[in-house]
Short mmCIF file of C-alpha atoms in Angstrom, two decimals:
data_model
loop_
_atom_site.label_atom_id
_atom_site.label_comp_id
_atom_site.label_asym_id
_atom_site.label_seq_id
_atom_site.Cartn_x
_atom_site.Cartn_y
_atom_site.Cartn_z
CA UNK U 1 63.26 85.06 129.35
CA UNK U 2 61.52 88.04 127.78
CA UNK U 3 60.08 88.02 124.25
CA UNK U 4 62.68 90.58 123.25
CA UNK U 5 65.50 88.35 124.52
CA UNK U 6 64.17 85.33 122.64
CA UNK U 7 63.98 87.40 119.46
CA UNK U 8 67.55 88.53 119.96
CA UNK U 9 68.81 84.96 120.40
CA UNK U 10 66.97 83.74 117.32
CA UNK U 11 68.21 86.54 115.11
CA UNK U 12 71.79 86.34 116.36
CA UNK U 13 72.30 83.28 114.14
CA UNK U 14 71.90 85.43 111.07
CA UNK U 15 74.73 87.47 109.60
CA UNK U 16 74.23 91.08 110.57
CA UNK U 17 74.99 92.02 106.99
CA UNK U 18 72.32 89.72 105.57
CA UNK U 19 69.79 90.98 108.08
CA UNK U 20 70.26 94.54 106.95
CA UNK U 21 70.40 94.59 103.18
CA UNK U 22 67.96 97.43 103.63
CA UNK U 23 66.92 99.50 100.68
CA UNK U 24 69.27 97.86 98.12
CA UNK U 25 67.94 96.50 94.83
CA UNK U 26 69.46 93.08 94.08
CA UNK U 27 70.16 93.73 90.40
CA UNK U 28 73.10 95.92 89.47
CA UNK U 29 72.29 99.46 88.36
CA UNK U 30 72.88 99.86 84.64
CA UNK U 31 75.04 102.90 85.40
CA UNK U 32 77.55 100.91 87.46
CA UNK U 33 78.86 97.85 85.65
CA UNK U 34 82.45 98.15 86.87
CA UNK U 35 83.33 95.26 89.19
CA UNK U 36 85.97 95.21 91.89
CA UNK U 37 87.11 92.20 93.93
CA UNK U 38 89.65 92.60 96.74
CA UNK U 39 91.42 89.36 97.72
CA UNK U 40 93.16 89.51 101.09
CA UNK U 41 95.89 86.89 101.67
CA UNK U 42 95.79 86.62 105.45
CA UNK U 43 98.99 85.44 107.06
CA UNK U 44 101.47 87.50 105.00
CA UNK U 45 102.55 85.63 101.88
CA UNK U 46 106.22 85.53 100.93
CA UNK U 47 106.13 87.87 97.95
CA UNK U 48 109.86 87.53 97.26
CA UNK U 49 109.43 83.86 96.34
CA UNK U 50 106.42 84.53 94.11
CA UNK U 51 107.46 87.66 92.21
CA UNK U 52 111.14 86.80 92.34
CA UNK U 53 114.02 89.33 92.12
CA UNK U 54 115.95 87.07 89.76
CA UNK U 55 118.58 89.71 88.91
CA UNK U 56 119.64 90.01 92.55
CA UNK U 57 122.65 87.98 93.66
CA UNK U 58 121.77 89.07 97.19
CA UNK U 59 118.46 87.19 96.87
CA UNK U 60 120.24 83.93 96.12
CA UNK U 61 122.76 84.51 98.91
CA UNK U 62 119.92 85.18 101.35
CA UNK U 63 117.91 82.08 100.48
CA UNK U 64 120.29 79.17 100.00
CA UNK U 65 117.61 76.44 100.26
CA UNK U 66 114.32 78.10 99.22
CA UNK U 67 115.27 80.45 96.36
CA UNK U 68 113.58 80.05 92.97
CA UNK U 69 116.09 79.44 90.17
CA UNK U 70 116.71 82.10 87.54
CA UNK U 71 114.68 81.78 84.33
CA UNK U 72 115.83 78.85 82.25
CA UNK U 73 113.72 77.44 79.37
CA UNK U 74 115.16 74.00 80.08
CA UNK U 75 114.20 74.00 83.77
CA UNK U 76 110.53 73.57 84.61
CA UNK U 77 111.25 74.59 88.20
CA UNK U 78 112.88 77.89 87.27
CA UNK U 79 111.20 81.28 87.50
CA UNK U 80 109.25 82.51 84.49
CA UNK U 81 110.68 85.72 83.03
CA UNK U 82 108.70 88.92 83.65
CA UNK U 83 111.37 91.49 82.83
CA UNK U 84 115.12 91.83 83.26
CA UNK U 85 114.84 92.05 87.06
CA UNK U 86 111.86 89.92 88.02
CA UNK U 87 110.50 86.42 87.49
CA UNK U 88 107.32 84.55 88.42
CA UNK U 89 107.03 81.39 90.53
CA UNK U 90 106.76 78.35 88.22
CA UNK U 91 103.60 77.15 90.03
CA UNK U 92 101.83 80.02 88.21
CA UNK U 93 102.94 78.91 84.74
CA UNK U 94 99.50 77.80 83.56
CA UNK U 95 97.39 80.36 85.43
CA UNK U 96 98.84 83.81 86.06
CA UNK U 97 101.62 83.76 83.45
CA UNK U 98 99.17 83.58 80.51
CA UNK U 99 97.39 86.64 81.97
CA UNK U 100 100.77 88.38 82.16
CA UNK U 101 101.40 87.57 78.51
CA UNK U 102 97.98 89.02 77.68
CA UNK U 103 98.95 92.12 79.67
CA UNK U 104 96.08 91.53 82.08
CA UNK U 105 98.09 91.45 85.30
CA UNK U 106 100.53 93.91 86.83
CA UNK U 107 102.62 93.63 89.99
CA UNK U 108 103.45 96.44 92.40
CA UNK U 109 106.54 95.61 94.50
CA UNK U 110 107.73 97.43 97.62
CA UNK U 111 104.16 98.23 98.64
CA UNK U 112 102.54 98.15 102.05
CA UNK U 113 101.61 100.13 105.12
CA UNK U 114 103.55 102.23 107.61
CA UNK U 115 102.50 99.84 110.39
CA UNK U 116 105.70 98.36 111.82
CA UNK U 117 104.12 96.13 114.45
CA UNK U 118 104.70 92.94 112.42
CA UNK U 119 101.58 91.63 114.12
CA UNK U 120 99.14 89.84 111.82
CA UNK U 121 96.13 91.13 113.69
CA UNK U 122 97.25 94.71 114.14
CA UNK U 123 98.46 95.10 110.57
CA UNK U 124 95.39 93.45 109.07
CA UNK U 125 93.28 95.88 111.08
CA UNK U 126 95.45 98.78 109.94
CA UNK U 127 95.03 97.83 106.29
CA UNK U 128 91.30 97.16 106.50
CA UNK U 129 90.58 100.43 108.29
CA UNK U 130 92.81 102.48 105.98
CA UNK U 131 93.17 105.20 108.58
CA UNK U 132 96.29 107.20 109.53
CA UNK U 133 98.27 105.57 112.32
CA UNK U 134 98.71 108.96 113.94
CA UNK U 135 95.00 109.19 114.78
CA UNK U 136 92.89 107.01 117.05
CA UNK U 137 91.57 103.83 115.47
CA UNK U 138 87.89 103.76 114.57
CA UNK U 139 86.93 100.09 114.28
CA UNK U 140 83.51 101.10 113.00
CA UNK U 141 84.95 102.36 109.71
CA UNK U 142 86.76 100.37 107.00
CA UNK U 143 88.04 101.67 103.68
CA UNK U 144 85.77 99.51 101.51
CA UNK U 145 82.77 100.68 103.50
CA UNK U 146 83.78 104.28 102.91
CA UNK U 147 84.40 103.53 99.22
CA UNK U 148 80.90 102.11 98.90
CA UNK U 149 79.50 105.32 100.36
CA UNK U 150 81.26 107.65 97.89
CA UNK U 151 81.34 105.67 94.62
CA UNK U 152 77.69 105.89 93.66
CA UNK U 153 75.28 102.98 93.02
CA UNK U 154 76.85 99.68 94.04
CA UNK U 155 76.04 96.26 95.43
CA UNK U 156 78.66 95.22 98.01
CA UNK U 157 79.19 91.75 99.43
CA UNK U 158 81.80 89.98 101.54
CA UNK U 159 82.59 86.41 100.54
CA UNK U 160 83.72 85.53 104.05
CA UNK U 161 82.46 83.96 107.25
CA UNK U 162 81.68 87.37 108.69
CA UNK U 163 81.58 90.94 107.44
CA UNK U 164 85.26 92.04 107.44
CA UNK U 165 86.52 95.16 109.12
CA UNK U 166 87.20 96.61 105.66
CA UNK U 167 83.43 96.83 105.08
CA UNK U 168 82.51 98.31 108.46
CA UNK U 169 80.56 101.54 108.22
CA UNK U 170 77.86 102.91 110.49
CA UNK U 171 75.54 103.70 107.59
CA UNK U 172 76.33 100.64 105.45
CA UNK U 173 74.85 97.18 105.74
CA UNK U 174 76.80 94.56 103.78
CA UNK U 175 75.67 90.96 103.23
CA UNK U 176 78.24 88.23 103.65
CA UNK U 177 78.35 84.69 102.33
CA UNK U 178 81.07 82.11 103.01
CA UNK U 179 81.81 80.25 99.78
CA UNK U 180 84.38 77.81 101.15
CA UNK U 181 81.75 75.39 102.42
CA UNK U 182 78.37 76.11 100.95
CA UNK U 183 75.53 74.60 102.95
CA UNK U 184 71.82 74.94 103.31
CA UNK U 185 70.80 78.32 104.78
CA UNK U 186 70.52 78.29 108.56
CA UNK U 187 66.79 79.04 108.64
CA UNK U 188 64.12 77.11 106.74
CA UNK U 189 60.94 78.69 105.32
CA UNK U 190 58.95 78.17 108.55
CA UNK U 191 61.65 79.77 110.70
CA UNK U 192 62.04 82.67 108.28
CA UNK U 193 58.30 83.24 108.47
CA UNK U 194 58.45 83.38 112.27
CA UNK U 195 61.30 85.88 112.22
CA UNK U 196 59.57 88.06 109.62
CA UNK U 197 56.41 88.01 111.78
CA UNK U 198 58.35 89.05 114.87
CA UNK U 199 59.98 91.96 113.11
CA UNK U 200 56.64 93.08 111.73
CA UNK U 201 55.42 93.63 115.30
CA UNK U 202 55.63 97.24 116.59
CA UNK U 203 57.72 96.23 119.60
CA UNK U 204 60.41 94.84 117.29
CA UNK U 205 60.98 98.01 115.30
CA UNK U 206 63.80 98.99 117.61
CA UNK U 207 65.69 95.89 116.52
CA UNK U 208 65.40 96.16 112.74
CA UNK U 209 62.78 97.07 110.13
CA UNK U 210 60.88 94.14 108.67
CA UNK U 211 61.96 94.99 105.13
CA UNK U 212 65.63 94.61 106.13
CA UNK U 213 65.03 91.12 107.53
CA UNK U 214 63.02 90.04 104.51
CA UNK U 215 65.59 91.35 102.06
CA UNK U 216 68.35 89.73 104.07
CA UNK U 217 66.67 86.35 103.62
CA UNK U 218 66.13 87.06 99.91
CA UNK U 219 69.82 87.81 99.37
CA UNK U 220 70.91 84.60 101.05
CA UNK U 221 68.32 82.42 99.33
CA UNK U 222 69.09 83.75 95.85
CA UNK U 223 72.83 83.44 96.44
CA UNK U 224 72.39 79.91 97.78
CA UNK U 225 70.32 78.90 94.74
CA UNK U 226 72.99 80.23 92.40
CA UNK U 227 75.75 78.36 94.22
CA UNK U 228 73.75 75.14 94.31
CA UNK U 229 73.34 75.36 90.53
CA UNK U 230 77.09 75.75 90.09
CA UNK U 231 77.78 72.85 92.43
CA UNK U 232 75.34 70.66 90.49
CA UNK U 233 77.32 71.34 87.35
CA UNK U 234 80.49 70.51 89.23
CA UNK U 235 79.11 67.09 90.10
CA UNK U 236 79.07 66.30 86.39
CA UNK U 237 82.80 66.78 86.24
CA UNK U 238 82.63 70.24 84.63
CA UNK U 239 84.27 71.97 87.59
CA UNK U 240 87.00 70.90 90.00
CA UNK U 241 85.17 71.56 93.26
CA UNK U 242 88.25 71.52 95.49
CA UNK U 243 89.91 74.47 97.15
CA UNK U 244 90.12 78.06 96.09
CA UNK U 245 89.48 77.38 92.42
CA UNK U 246 85.92 76.25 93.12
CA UNK U 247 85.39 79.18 95.47
CA UNK U 248 86.61 81.67 92.88
CA UNK U 249 84.24 80.26 90.27
CA UNK U 250 81.32 80.69 92.66
CA UNK U 251 82.32 84.26 93.36
CA UNK U 252 82.52 85.02 89.64
CA UNK U 253 79.04 83.56 89.13
CA UNK U 254 77.59 85.72 91.90
CA UNK U 255 79.32 88.84 90.60
CA UNK U 256 78.14 88.19 87.06
CA UNK U 257 75.03 90.34 87.25
CA UNK U 258 74.51 91.09 90.94
CA UNK U 259 77.34 92.23 93.16
CA UNK U 260 79.96 94.67 91.93
CA UNK U 261 82.04 95.49 95.03
CA UNK U 262 83.36 92.41 96.81
CA UNK U 263 85.82 91.22 99.42
CA UNK U 264 87.31 87.74 99.77
CA UNK U 265 90.01 86.44 102.08
CA UNK U 266 92.31 83.42 101.82
CA UNK U 267 94.27 82.22 104.83
CA UNK U 268 97.29 80.03 105.51
CA UNK U 269 100.23 82.15 104.34
CA UNK U 270 102.34 82.20 107.52
CA UNK U 271 105.32 80.10 106.38
CA UNK U 272 107.80 80.12 109.27
CA UNK U 273 109.07 76.58 108.68
CA UNK U 274 109.88 74.46 105.62
CA UNK U 275 108.39 76.96 103.22
CA UNK U 276 109.87 75.28 100.17
CA UNK U 277 111.03 76.74 96.89
CA UNK U 278 109.73 75.58 93.52
CA UNK U 279 107.99 72.77 95.45
CA UNK U 280 106.54 72.63 98.92
CA UNK U 281 103.83 74.34 100.94
CA UNK U 282 104.13 77.85 99.46
CA UNK U 283 104.26 76.45 95.93
CA UNK U 284 101.11 74.45 96.58
CA UNK U 285 99.23 77.41 98.04
CA UNK U 286 100.31 79.88 95.38
CA UNK U 287 99.47 77.37 92.67
CA UNK U 288 95.95 77.01 94.03
CA UNK U 289 95.58 80.78 94.30
CA UNK U 290 96.71 81.21 90.70
CA UNK U 291 94.34 78.57 89.40
CA UNK U 292 91.50 80.20 91.31
CA UNK U 293 92.19 83.65 89.92
CA UNK U 294 92.52 82.29 86.38
CA UNK U 295 89.26 80.40 86.88
CA UNK U 296 87.60 83.59 88.11
CA UNK U 297 88.76 85.37 84.95
CA UNK U 298 87.38 82.64 82.69
CA UNK U 299 84.10 82.39 84.58
CA UNK U 300 83.65 86.16 84.34
CA UNK U 301 83.39 85.91 80.56
CA UNK U 302 82.85 89.28 78.86
CA UNK U 303 82.59 90.90 82.31
CA UNK U 304 86.32 90.33 82.77
CA UNK U 305 86.93 93.43 80.65
CA UNK U 306 85.17 95.57 83.27
CA UNK U 307 86.49 93.71 86.33
CA UNK U 308 89.48 94.58 88.49
CA UNK U 309 90.93 92.14 91.03
CA UNK U 310 93.39 93.41 93.63
CA UNK U 311 95.39 90.88 95.66
CA UNK U 312 96.94 92.19 98.88
CA UNK U 313 98.49 90.86 102.11
CA UNK U 314 99.15 92.50 105.47
CA UNK U 315 102.93 92.53 105.10
CA UNK U 316 105.79 90.68 103.45
CA UNK U 317 108.30 88.36 105.04
CA UNK U 318 111.97 88.51 105.96
CA UNK U 319 114.23 88.68 102.94
CA UNK U 320 116.62 86.11 104.39
CA UNK U 321 115.40 82.61 105.12
CA UNK U 322 115.50 81.54 108.75
CA UNK U 323 117.09 78.50 110.39
CA UNK U 324 113.92 76.46 109.85
CA UNK U 325 114.02 76.96 106.07
CA UNK U 326 111.14 79.40 106.24
CA UNK U 327 110.62 83.14 106.54
CA UNK U 328 109.40 85.33 109.39
CA UNK U 329 107.20 88.42 109.64
CA UNK U 330 108.45 91.24 107.45
CA UNK U 331 107.32 94.56 106.03
CA UNK U 332 107.06 95.41 102.32
CA UNK U 333 105.13 93.15 99.95
CA UNK U 334 104.03 92.81 96.32
CA UNK U 335 100.40 93.44 95.34
CA UNK U 336 98.70 92.08 92.23
CA UNK U 337 96.31 93.95 89.94
CA UNK U 338 94.37 91.80 87.46
CA UNK U 339 91.60 92.42 84.95
CA UNK U 340 90.69 92.57 81.29
CA UNK U 341 91.08 96.35 81.35
CA UNK U 342 94.24 96.45 83.47
CA UNK U 343 97.35 97.96 81.91
CA UNK U 344 99.33 94.87 82.71
CA UNK U 345 102.45 93.07 81.63
CA UNK U 346 104.39 95.50 83.84
CA UNK U 347 106.17 95.76 87.17
CA UNK U 348 104.85 99.08 88.44
CA UNK U 349 105.95 101.66 90.99
CA UNK U 350 109.21 102.79 92.65
CA UNK U 351 111.90 100.15 93.05
CA UNK U 352 115.29 99.88 94.69
CA UNK U 353 118.24 97.55 94.18
CA UNK U 354 118.09 94.83 96.81
CA UNK U 355 121.11 94.90 99.09
CA UNK U 356 121.72 94.72 102.86
CA UNK U 357 121.75 98.51 103.12
CA UNK U 358 118.45 98.97 101.26
CA UNK U 359 116.42 96.52 103.34
CA UNK U 360 114.03 97.85 105.95
CA UNK U 361 115.81 97.44 109.30
CA UNK U 362 118.29 95.21 107.44
CA UNK U 363 115.71 92.42 107.22
CA UNK U 364 112.65 93.20 105.05
CA UNK U 365 111.55 94.64 101.74
CA UNK U 366 111.10 98.38 102.28
CA UNK U 367 107.77 100.09 101.57
CA UNK U 368 108.18 102.60 98.73
CA UNK U 369 104.47 102.80 97.76
CA UNK U 370 101.81 103.33 100.40
CA UNK U 371 98.98 100.87 99.72
CA UNK U 372 96.38 103.57 100.42
CA UNK U 373 97.94 105.88 97.84
CA UNK U 374 98.01 103.04 95.30
CA UNK U 375 94.42 101.97 95.96
CA UNK U 376 93.26 105.57 96.02
CA UNK U 377 94.72 106.10 92.56
CA UNK U 378 92.98 102.96 91.26
CA UNK U 379 89.62 103.94 92.78
CA UNK U 380 89.87 107.46 91.39
CA UNK U 381 90.35 106.14 87.86
CA UNK U 382 87.83 103.30 88.09
CA UNK U 383 85.00 105.42 89.44
CA UNK U 384 85.95 108.96 88.43
CA UNK U 385 86.18 110.03 92.07
CA UNK U 386 87.24 113.56 92.88
CA UNK U 387 90.12 114.24 95.32
CA UNK U 388 87.71 115.19 98.10
CA UNK U 389 85.88 111.85 97.75
CA UNK U 390 89.13 109.87 97.72
CA UNK U 391 90.08 111.77 100.88
CA UNK U 392 86.98 110.33 102.55
CA UNK U 393 88.12 106.82 101.65
CA UNK U 394 91.76 107.34 102.67
CA UNK U 395 92.13 110.39 104.92
CA UNK U 396 95.42 112.30 104.86
CA UNK U 397 96.85 110.34 101.92
CA UNK U 398 97.51 111.69 98.45
CA UNK U 399 96.52 109.11 95.78
CA UNK U 400 99.20 107.94 93.37
CA UNK U 401 98.30 107.29 89.76
CA UNK U 402 100.32 104.28 88.60
CA UNK U 403 98.27 104.00 85.37
CA UNK U 404 97.12 100.53 86.34
CA UNK U 405 93.56 100.90 85.04
#
């Protein structure tokens, strides 16, 4: 085996993003304190049982065993009132509902993409790329990568096992760090020294500059140290270290004074069978998600006022429950916008009365707001981006200003 091959095998264990944190200062620029976290619920969560159309008789006819009861102060398993038409799943009573009452969360129903494949993989790719379906797909370019290129000074990171498609960009190198199971970095000090020495050699310049490798190690080591500190505190009983709540706290700690553009994904939302209503598998998952987001808000401290969290999913689910007391792949969804500066306490965007004739293909929530237009409007307001810059993030889409931020 050649020296070059051995180097390639050794380096392949590192995240490509961490290897190439080239040229980026670790501390946030003073001019860019706005923080953005995108949370992707992979598997297509059943939005209609979380942000519940409680005024719709058709909803209750369509879901005889899994519907959430209409708001009732005497029923702890009933939906929590949002407005005259919508309620919130009771599993979010102690987490998201207080943020709603503080007007720090808004919901956008009937939102999604024009991708009608109903394939998890295809639609996730469609969303992460943010490109028109009428053009050829460029898997080298994701919308968060393009956003990072046009928004000015920023420190991006993906809190995931690998750099997501959303952050792909030929000119952008994004570090990634999985926070679900934090372990000791793959390479110890001796191994890092060997790799740095190899990349300092002239023959290795074609692989990567030495500074990129060194900075990649620095990013991982500093992030690891920060997470270890948080986990030490958790061992004293200060933090519940289970599930998404612990992960969200770690993310908040890392975004406190370092990263300001972040991606995180949460899986397990494909509820074809025995989905449950006020109790059951969806209730458990959405409860954990809510506690994690509320924990992220608390951990952010004063930074919460300059932080925006956007929760999305690839598509919704069928409006009617299926024969297995679950729901199948659908179309339109409901996205969440959270933050101390969010104009919340509102259900935002175009809506339609739910009836058999208004469903998409007589089975799903229709899409009335294109997710790219919604996100484009948010990005324009958060970062003061001109229309030509937004067009680079989302080509061929006109941004919609929903006054969310």
